Amino acid sequence: IEKTMKKIFIALAALIAFCNLAYSTDGPVTSVTPSTVSYGDPISVPVTVSDFVNVGGISLTLNYDGSILQFQGVSLNSQISGSYTNGSAPGEFVLSYTCYPGINIGDGEELFTLTFNYIGPSSGGTTLLTWAETPPEANEYSDPLGTAYGKTPFDDFFIPGSVTVNATLDGPVTT
């Protein structure tokens, strides 16, 4: 009877695991909009979302080259105005938010916009803005009850971007 109970237990565990996979819901897609500016111009980087439905928890970590960009601030979508944000560590921006009930944001709308100063060389430069894949909770959305939405494969749900700053013109321009 012990072997039969063990087989039943294993079968039930497998069924429960399969049901969770079959009914898991994919989360929002979050994209960093690539930006190109001239040396000395302000740098604004919009972060947009799609499939943002019934979200009750947000945990985001965005990395960039802190020797190229200096974080200045963030403008939040009004629906997440109570978010905790932190850009004090060079090269990293963190946002977290929770709410009940969940919120919806339309496809292509900005979740937030980051502003930076360029601190790299006058010859210009480019930095990638990438989403931290580890630890898993660094970039994650959940429903209002705290159940994490699916995000596999990661790169389909968290789309990186870049900032390119074109060189300054030193000296007189001749034509």
Coordinates of C-alpha atoms in Angstrom, one line a residue, residues 39-154:
Y39 CA 26.6 66.5 -26.5
G40 CA 25.2 68.9 -23.8
D41 CA 21.5 68.2 -24.6
P42 CA 19.3 66.8 -21.8
I43 CA 18.8 63.1 -21.9
S44 CA 15.3 61.6 -21.4
V45 CA 14.7 57.9 -21.6
P46 CA 11.1 56.7 -21.7
V47 CA 10.3 53.2 -20.5
T48 CA 7.1 51.9 -22.0
V49 CA 4.9 48.9 -21.3
S50 CA 2.4 46.6 -23.0
D51 CA 0.1 43.9 -21.8
F52 CA 0.0 45.7 -18.4
V53 CA -3.2 44.3 -16.9
N54 CA -4.1 43.8 -13.3
V55 CA -0.7 44.5 -11.9
G56 CA -0.4 44.8 -8.2
G57 CA 3.3 44.6 -7.7
I58 CA 6.3 46.0 -9.6
S59 CA 10.0 45.3 -9.0
L60 CA 12.4 46.8 -11.6
T61 CA 16.2 47.2 -11.7
L62 CA 17.7 48.9 -14.7
N63 CA 21.5 49.0 -15.2
Y64 CA 23.6 51.5 -17.2
D65 CA 27.2 52.6 -17.4
G66 CA 27.7 55.0 -14.5
S67 CA 30.8 56.5 -16.1
I68 CA 28.7 57.7 -19.1
L69 CA 25.4 58.7 -17.5
Q70 CA 24.6 60.4 -14.2
F71 CA 21.0 59.8 -12.9
Q72 CA 19.1 63.1 -12.4
G73 CA 15.5 62.0 -11.8
V74 CA 12.4 60.1 -12.8
S75 CA 8.9 61.1 -14.0
L76 CA 6.3 58.4 -13.1
N77 CA 3.1 57.4 -14.8
S78 CA 0.4 58.9 -12.5
Q79 CA -0.9 55.4 -11.7
I80 CA 2.3 54.5 -10.0
S81 CA 3.0 57.9 -8.3
G82 CA 3.5 56.2 -4.9
S83 CA 6.4 54.2 -6.1
Y84 CA 9.7 53.8 -4.3
T85 CA 12.5 54.8 -6.6
N86 CA 16.3 54.9 -6.1
G87 CA 18.9 56.1 -8.5
S88 CA 21.6 57.0 -6.0
A89 CA 23.9 54.1 -6.8
P90 CA 25.8 55.0 -10.0
G91 CA 24.8 52.6 -12.9
E92 CA 21.6 51.4 -11.3
F93 CA 18.0 52.6 -11.1
V94 CA 15.5 50.7 -8.9
L95 CA 11.7 51.0 -8.7
S96 CA 9.2 49.1 -6.6
Y97 CA 5.4 49.6 -6.2
T98 CA 2.5 47.7 -4.7
C99 CA -1.2 48.3 -4.8
Y100 CA -4.6 46.6 -4.4
P101 CA -6.6 46.4 -6.6
G102 CA -4.4 45.9 -9.6
I103 CA -3.9 48.6 -12.2
N104 CA -3.9 48.7 -16.0
I105 CA -1.8 50.8 -18.3
G106 CA -2.4 51.0 -22.0
D107 CA -0.1 49.4 -24.6
G108 CA 2.8 51.7 -25.5
E109 CA 2.2 54.1 -22.6
E110 CA 5.1 55.3 -20.5
L111 CA 5.6 53.6 -17.1
F112 CA 8.3 56.2 -16.3
T113 CA 10.9 58.4 -17.9
L114 CA 14.4 58.7 -16.6
T115 CA 16.5 61.8 -17.0
F116 CA 20.3 61.7 -17.0
N117 CA 23.3 64.0 -17.5
Y118 CA 26.1 62.9 -19.8
I119 CA 29.4 62.7 -17.9
G120 CA 31.4 60.8 -20.5
P121 CA 34.1 62.1 -22.9
S122 CA 33.4 65.0 -25.3
S123 CA 34.0 62.5 -28.1
G124 CA 30.6 61.1 -27.2
G125 CA 29.6 57.6 -26.2
T126 CA 27.0 54.9 -26.0
T127 CA 25.7 53.0 -23.0
L128 CA 23.3 50.1 -22.9
L129 CA 20.4 50.2 -20.5
T130 CA 19.7 46.6 -19.5
W131 CA 17.4 44.8 -17.1
A132 CA 18.9 42.8 -14.3
E133 CA 18.0 39.1 -14.8
T134 CA 19.3 38.0 -11.4
P135 CA 18.2 37.7 -8.8
P136 CA 14.8 36.7 -10.3
E137 CA 12.9 39.2 -8.2
A138 CA 15.0 42.1 -9.5
N139 CA 12.6 42.5 -12.5
E140 CA 9.2 41.1 -11.8
Y141 CA 5.5 42.0 -11.9
S142 CA 2.8 40.3 -9.8
D143 CA -0.9 40.4 -9.5
P144 CA -2.6 42.2 -6.6
L145 CA -2.3 39.0 -4.4
G146 CA 1.5 38.8 -5.0
T147 CA 1.6 36.0 -7.5
A148 CA 4.4 36.6 -10.0
Y149 CA 3.6 36.9 -13.7
G150 CA 5.5 34.8 -16.2
K151 CA 8.6 36.2 -17.8
T152 CA 10.2 33.4 -19.7
P153 CA 12.2 33.9 -21.9
F154 CA 13.3 36.9 -20.0

